[in-house]
Amino acid sequence: MDHLAELGRRITRLAGDDLRPVWFGDVLVFAAATVTEPMGSVTEPMLVLVVQGAKRSALGDRVFEHHPGQAAVFTVDLPLISQIIDASPRKPFLTLGLRLRPATIAQLLVDGGPVAAGPHDGSGMAISDADDELLDSLVRLLRLFDDPRDLKVLGAAVRREIHWRLLNGPHAALMRQAGLADSRLALVARAIEWVRTRYDRVIHIDDLAADIGTSTSSLNRHFRAVTAMSPLQYQKQLRLQKARMELIAAPHDVAAIGHAVGYDSPSQFSREYRRMFGAAPGQDALRLQSAVIVRE
């Protein structure tokens, strides 16, 4: 049986009529019948498989498309601007996600012995075609939802297997880094958490570097390699994405929302918002209110 076809049927049944991603513990399913506007979201460590349709995302100045049968691996929280570019009522966009657990990866590194993977010096995300073994394990995971007892007893083992398939697949080096407490990805993950808890404040990179135990130059180098942006650019993305979601509900409160996300200058807020989203805050919010929006 074709793996993608079965995954598509199961995702459609599990997603139902919900217009937002539906979570079942660590598992996400989503079906969308229309294309969407570009919207911001912050990923978490996840495996995301597109089963039908297509999606386009931007990470900083890097743009990539995600097509059926391709698995994307995210190992740190990354601010993306994404949109569904191929979907219709007859052929909806279908996707499946699974949260990745660094502790599971770390245990597999112990249990499975050395992994044949070179060093990983690139981004905290990667995308490639999913092989049959990975697709088969994802199919078996969704089959467990037919019986809650099966899911309760067998679910953890299948989720662990999926981590193992990723650890021995095309992105083994990236997955291995995600499971090592002293890796560059772990350092950047700590820096990301530091920035995210202070997204609406003035931050100083020297303070960040000192708090996570590295030099400023090393922090900047590793942070940019993993996220495609500097810590300050990352903070700006968080601020503007948060502001955009708030503005959809209150498009006339531009100054107040700008201040709430950390901008003391309304003109600076409007200028940076326009640069990122292509329109002034109020104008963009009014347009989005009548558009199809998916928040992941």
Coordinates of N, CA, C and O in Angstrom, one line a residue, residues 48-165:
V48 N 8.4 17.3 10.4 CA 7.2 17.7 9.7 C 7.2 17.0 8.3 O 8.2 17.3 7.5
L49 N 6.2 16.2 8.0 CA 6.1 15.6 6.7 C 4.9 16.2 6.0 O 3.8 16.2 6.5
V50 N 5.2 16.7 4.8 CA 4.1 17.1 3.9 C 3.6 15.8 3.1 O 4.4 15.1 2.5
V51 N 2.3 15.6 3.2 CA 1.8 14.4 2.5 C 1.1 14.8 1.2 O 1.1 14.0 0.2
Q52 N 0.5 16.0 1.1 CA -0.2 16.4 -0.1 C -0.2 18.0 -0.1 O -0.2 18.6 1.0
G53 N -0.1 18.6 -1.3 CA 0.0 20.0 -1.4 C 1.4 20.5 -1.2 O 2.4 19.7 -1.4
A54 N 1.6 21.8 -1.0 CA 3.0 22.3 -0.8 C 2.9 23.6 0.0 O 1.9 24.3 0.1
K55 N 4.1 23.9 0.6 CA 4.2 25.0 1.5 C 5.5 25.7 1.2 O 6.5 25.0 0.9
R56 N 5.5 27.0 1.3 CA 6.8 27.8 1.2 C 7.1 28.5 2.5 O 6.2 29.1 3.1
S57 N 8.3 28.5 2.9 CA 8.7 29.1 4.1 C 10.0 29.9 3.9 O 10.9 29.6 3.1
A58 N 10.2 30.9 4.8 CA 11.4 31.7 4.8 C 12.0 31.7 6.2 O 11.3 32.0 7.1
L59 N 13.3 31.5 6.2 CA 14.0 31.6 7.5 C 15.1 32.6 7.2 O 16.1 32.3 6.6
G60 N 14.9 33.8 7.8 CA 15.8 34.9 7.4 C 15.7 35.1 5.9 O 14.6 35.3 5.4
D61 N 16.9 35.1 5.2 CA 16.9 35.3 3.8 C 16.9 34.0 3.0 O 17.0 34.0 1.8
R62 N 16.7 32.9 3.7 CA 16.6 31.6 3.1 C 15.2 31.2 2.8 O 14.4 31.2 3.7
V63 N 14.9 30.8 1.6 CA 13.5 30.4 1.2 C 13.5 29.0 0.7 O 14.4 28.6 0.0
F64 N 12.6 28.2 1.2 CA 12.5 26.8 0.8 C 11.1 26.4 0.6 O 10.2 26.9 1.2
E65 N 10.9 25.4 -0.2 CA 9.6 24.8 -0.4 C 9.5 23.4 0.1 O 10.5 22.7 0.1
H66 N 8.4 23.0 0.5 CA 8.1 21.7 1.2 C 7.1 21.0 0.4 O 5.9 21.4 0.4
H67 N 7.4 19.8 -0.2 CA 6.5 19.1 -1.2 C 6.2 17.7 -0.6 O 6.8 17.3 0.3
P68 N 5.2 17.1 -1.2 CA 4.8 15.7 -0.7 C 6.0 14.7 -0.7 O 6.8 14.6 -1.6
G69 N 6.0 14.0 0.4 CA 7.0 13.0 0.6 C 8.3 13.6 1.2 O 9.2 12.8 1.4
Q70 N 8.4 14.9 1.5 CA 9.6 15.5 2.0 C 9.4 15.7 3.5 O 8.3 16.1 4.0
A71 N 10.4 15.3 4.2 CA 10.4 15.5 5.7 C 11.4 16.6 6.1 O 12.5 16.6 5.7
A72 N 10.9 17.6 6.8 CA 11.7 18.6 7.4 C 11.9 18.4 8.8 O 11.0 18.0 9.6
V73 N 13.2 18.6 9.2 CA 13.6 18.4 10.6 C 14.0 19.7 11.2 O 14.9 20.4 10.6
F74 N 13.4 20.1 12.3 CA 13.7 21.3 13.0 C 14.2 20.9 14.4 O 13.6 20.2 15.1
T75 N 15.4 21.4 14.7 CA 16.0 21.0 16.0 C 16.1 22.1 17.0 O 16.5 21.8 18.2
V76 N 15.8 23.3 16.7 CA 15.7 24.4 17.6 C 14.5 25.3 17.2 O 13.9 25.1 16.1
D77 N 14.1 26.2 18.1 CA 13.0 27.1 17.8 C 13.4 28.1 16.7 O 14.3 28.9 17.0
L78 N 12.7 28.1 15.6 CA 13.1 29.0 14.5 C 11.9 29.8 14.1 O 10.8 29.3 13.9
P79 N 12.1 31.1 13.9 CA 11.0 32.0 13.4 C 10.9 31.9 11.9 O 11.8 32.4 11.2
L80 N 9.8 31.4 11.4 CA 9.6 31.2 10.0 C 8.4 32.1 9.6 O 7.5 32.3 10.3
I81 N 8.5 32.5 8.3 CA 7.3 33.1 7.6 C 6.9 32.1 6.6 O 7.6 31.8 5.6
S82 N 5.7 31.5 6.7 CA 5.3 30.4 5.9 C 3.9 30.6 5.3 O 3.1 31.3 5.9
Q83 N 3.7 30.0 4.2 CA 2.4 30.0 3.5 C 2.1 28.7 2.8 O 3.1 28.1 2.2
I84 N 0.9 28.3 2.8 CA 0.5 27.1 1.9 C 0.3 27.6 0.5 O -0.4 28.6 0.3
I85 N 1.0 27.0 -0.4 CA 1.0 27.5 -1.8 C 0.2 26.5 -2.8 O 0.0 26.8 -3.9
D86 N -0.1 25.3 -2.3 CA -0.8 24.4 -3.1 C -1.9 23.7 -2.3 O -1.5 22.8 -1.4
A87 N -3.1 24.0 -2.5 CA -4.2 23.4 -1.7 C -5.5 23.7 -2.4 O -5.7 24.8 -3.0
S88 N -6.5 22.8 -2.3 CA -7.8 23.0 -2.9 C -8.8 22.1 -2.2 O -8.4 21.1 -1.5
P89 N -10.1 22.4 -2.3 CA -11.1 21.5 -1.6 C -11.0 20.0 -2.1 O -11.2 19.1 -1.4
R90 N -10.6 19.9 -3.4 CA -10.5 18.5 -3.9 C -9.2 17.8 -3.6 O -9.1 16.6 -3.5
K91 N -8.2 18.7 -3.4 CA -6.9 18.1 -3.0 C -6.2 19.0 -2.0 O -5.4 19.9 -2.2
P92 N -6.7 18.8 -0.7 CA -6.2 19.7 0.4 C -4.7 19.5 0.7 O -4.1 18.5 0.4
F93 N -4.2 20.5 1.3 CA -2.8 20.4 1.9 C -2.9 19.5 3.1 O -3.7 19.8 4.0
L94 N -2.0 18.5 3.2 CA -2.1 17.6 4.4 C -0.6 17.5 4.9 O 0.3 17.3 4.2
T95 N -0.5 17.6 6.2 CA 0.8 17.5 6.9 C 0.7 16.7 8.2 O -0.4 16.7 8.8
L96 N 1.8 16.1 8.6 CA 1.9 15.4 9.8 C 3.2 15.8 10.5 O 4.2 16.0 9.9
G97 N 3.1 16.0 11.8 CA 4.2 16.4 12.6 C 4.4 15.6 13.8 O 3.5 15.0 14.4
L98 N 5.7 15.5 14.3 CA 6.0 14.8 15.6 C 7.0 15.6 16.3 O 8.1 16.0 15.7
R99 N 6.8 16.0 17.6 CA 7.8 16.7 18.4 C 9.0 15.8 18.5 O 8.9 14.6 18.8
L100 N 10.2 16.4 18.4 CA 11.4 15.7 18.6 C 11.9 15.9 20.1 O 11.8 17.0 20.6
R101 N 12.4 14.9 20.7 CA 12.8 14.9 22.1 C 14.3 14.7 22.2 O 14.8 13.6 21.9
P102 N 15.1 15.8 22.5 CA 16.5 15.6 22.7 C 16.9 14.5 23.6 O 17.9 13.8 23.4
A103 N 16.1 14.3 24.7 CA 16.4 13.2 25.6 C 16.3 11.8 25.0 O 17.1 10.9 25.3
T104 N 15.3 11.7 24.0 CA 15.2 10.4 23.3 C 16.4 10.2 22.4 O 16.9 9.1 22.3
I105 N 16.8 11.3 21.7 CA 18.0 11.2 20.8 C 19.2 10.8 21.6 O 20.0 10.0 21.2
A106 N 19.4 11.5 22.8 CA 20.6 11.2 23.6 C 20.6 9.7 24.1 O 21.6 9.1 24.0
Q107 N 19.4 9.2 24.5 CA 19.4 7.8 24.9 C 19.7 6.9 23.7 O 20.3 5.8 23.9
L108 N 19.2 7.2 22.5 CA 19.5 6.4 21.4 C 21.0 6.4 21.0 O 21.5 5.4 20.6
L109 N 21.6 7.5 21.2 CA 23.0 7.6 21.0 C 23.8 6.6 21.9 O 24.8 6.0 21.6
V110 N 23.3 6.5 23.2 CA 23.9 5.6 24.1 C 23.6 4.1 23.7 O 24.4 3.3 23.7
D111 N 22.3 3.8 23.5 CA 21.9 2.5 23.2 C 22.4 1.9 21.9 O 22.7 0.8 21.8
G112 N 22.4 2.8 20.9 CA 22.8 2.4 19.5 C 24.3 2.5 19.2 O 24.7 2.0 18.2
G113 N 25.0 3.1 20.1 CA 26.5 3.2 19.8 C 26.7 4.3 18.8 O 25.8 5.1 18.5
P114 N 28.0 4.5 18.4 CA 28.3 5.6 17.5 C 27.5 5.6 16.2 O 27.1 4.6 15.6
V115 N 27.1 6.8 15.8 CA 26.4 7.0 14.6 C 27.3 7.5 13.5 O 28.2 8.4 13.7
A116 N 27.2 6.9 12.3 CA 28.1 7.3 11.2 C 27.7 8.6 10.6 O 26.9 8.7 9.6
A117 N 28.1 9.7 11.2 CA 27.7 11.0 10.8 C 28.9 12.0 11.0 O 29.5 11.9 12.1
G118 N 29.1 12.8 10.1 CA 30.2 13.8 10.2 C 29.7 15.0 11.0 O 28.5 15.0 11.5
P119 N 30.5 16.0 11.2 CA 30.1 17.2 11.9 C 29.0 17.9 11.2 O 28.9 17.9 10.0
H120 N 28.1 18.6 12.0 CA 27.1 19.4 11.4 C 27.4 20.9 11.7 O 27.4 21.3 12.8
D121 N 27.6 21.7 10.6 CA 28.0 23.1 10.8 C 27.0 24.0 10.2 O 27.2 25.2 10.1
G122 N 25.8 23.5 9.8 CA 24.9 24.3 9.1 C 23.7 24.7 10.0 O 23.8 24.9 11.2
S123 N 22.6 24.9 9.3 CA 21.3 25.4 10.0 C 20.8 24.4 11.0 O 21.1 23.2 10.9
G124 N 19.9 24.9 11.8 CA 19.1 24.1 12.7 C 17.9 23.4 12.1 O 17.1 22.8 12.8
M125 N 17.8 23.4 10.8 CA 16.8 22.7 10.1 C 17.3 22.1 8.8 O 18.4 22.5 8.3
A126 N 16.6 21.1 8.3 CA 17.0 20.5 7.1 C 15.8 19.8 6.5 O 14.8 19.5 7.2
I127 N 15.8 19.6 5.2 CA 14.6 19.0 4.5 C 15.2 18.0 3.4 O 16.2 18.3 2.8
S128 N 14.5 16.9 3.3 CA 14.9 15.9 2.3 C 13.7 14.9 2.1 O 12.7 14.9 2.8
D129 N 13.9 14.1 1.0 CA 12.8 13.1 0.8 C 12.8 12.0 1.9 O 13.9 11.6 2.4
A130 N 11.7 11.7 2.4 CA 11.5 10.7 3.4 C 11.7 9.3 2.8 O 11.1 9.0 1.7
D131 N 12.5 8.4 3.4 CA 12.7 7.1 2.9 C 11.5 6.2 3.3 O 10.7 6.5 4.2
D132 N 11.5 4.9 2.8 CA 10.4 4.0 3.0 C 10.3 3.6 4.5 O 9.2 3.5 5.1
E133 N 11.5 3.5 5.2 CA 11.5 3.1 6.6 C 10.9 4.2 7.4 O 10.1 3.9 8.4
L134 N 11.2 5.4 7.2 CA 10.6 6.5 8.0 C 9.1 6.6 7.7 O 8.3 6.7 8.6
L135 N 8.7 6.5 6.4 CA 7.3 6.6 6.1 C 6.5 5.5 6.7 O 5.4 5.6 7.2
D136 N 7.1 4.3 6.7 CA 6.4 3.1 7.3 C 6.2 3.3 8.8 O 5.1 3.0 9.3
S137 N 7.2 3.8 9.5 CA 7.0 4.1 10.9 C 6.0 5.1 11.2 O 5.2 5.0 12.2
L138 N 5.9 6.1 10.4 CA 4.8 7.2 10.5 C 3.4 6.6 10.3 O 2.5 7.0 11.0
V139 N 3.3 5.7 9.3 CA 2.0 5.1 9.0 C 1.6 4.3 10.2 O 0.5 4.3 10.7
R140 N 2.5 3.5 10.8 CA 2.2 2.7 11.9 C 1.9 3.5 13.2 O 1.0 3.1 14.0
L141 N 2.5 4.7 13.3 CA 2.1 5.6 14.4 C 0.6 6.0 14.3 O -0.1 6.0 15.2
L142 N 0.2 6.4 13.1 CA -1.2 6.9 12.9 C -2.1 5.7 13.0 O -3.3 5.9 13.5
R143 N -1.7 4.5 12.6 CA -2.6 3.4 12.8 C -3.0 3.1 14.3 O -4.1 2.7 14.6
L144 N -2.1 3.5 15.2 CA -2.3 3.3 16.6 C -3.5 4.1 17.1 O -4.1 3.7 18.1
F145 N -3.8 5.2 16.4 CA -4.9 6.0 16.8 C -6.3 5.3 16.7 O -7.3 5.8 17.1
D146 N -6.3 4.2 16.0 CA -7.5 3.5 15.8 C -8.0 2.8 17.1 O -9.1 2.5 17.3
D147 N -7.0 2.6 18.0 CA -7.3 1.9 19.3 C -6.5 2.6 20.4 O -5.3 2.5 20.4
P148 N -7.2 3.3 21.3 CA -6.5 4.0 22.4 C -5.6 3.1 23.2 O -4.5 3.5 23.7
R149 N -5.9 1.8 23.3 CA -5.1 0.9 24.1 C -3.8 0.6 23.4 O -2.7 0.6 24.0
D150 N -3.9 0.4 22.1 CA -2.6 0.3 21.2 C -1.7 1.5 21.4 O -0.5 1.4 21.5
L151 N -2.4 2.7 21.3 CA -1.6 3.9 21.3 C -0.9 4.0 22.7 O 0.3 4.4 22.7
K152 N -1.6 3.7 23.7 CA -1.0 3.8 25.1 C 0.1 2.9 25.3 O 1.2 3.3 25.9
V153 N 0.0 1.7 24.8 CA 1.1 0.7 25.0 C 2.2 0.7 24.0 O 3.4 0.6 24.4
L154 N 1.9 1.0 22.8 CA 2.9 0.9 21.7 C 3.4 2.2 21.2 O 4.4 2.3 20.5
G155 N 2.7 3.3 21.5 CA 3.0 4.6 20.9 C 4.4 5.1 21.2 O 5.1 5.6 20.3
A156 N 4.9 4.9 22.5 CA 6.2 5.4 22.8 C 7.3 4.7 22.0 O 8.3 5.3 21.6
A157 N 7.1 3.4 21.8 CA 8.1 2.6 21.0 C 8.1 3.1 19.6 O 9.2 3.2 19.0
V158 N 7.0 3.4 19.0 CA 7.0 3.8 17.6 C 7.6 5.2 17.5 O 8.4 5.5 16.5
R159 N 7.3 6.1 18.4 CA 7.9 7.4 18.4 C 9.4 7.3 18.6 O 10.2 8.0 17.9
R160 N 9.9 6.4 19.4 CA 11.3 6.2 19.6 C 11.9 5.7 18.2 O 13.0 6.1 17.8
E161 N 11.2 4.8 17.6 CA 11.7 4.3 16.3 C 11.9 5.4 15.3 O 12.8 5.4 14.5
I162 N 10.9 6.3 15.2 CA 11.0 7.4 14.3 C 12.2 8.3 14.6 O 12.9 8.7 13.6
H163 N 12.5 8.5 15.8 CA 13.7 9.2 16.2 C 15.0 8.5 15.7 O 15.9 9.1 15.1
W164 N 14.9 7.1 15.8 CA 16.0 6.3 15.4 C 16.2 6.4 13.8 O 17.3 6.5 13.3
R165 N 15.1 6.3 13.1 CA 15.2 6.5 11.6 C 15.8 7.8 11.2 O 16.6 7.9 10.3

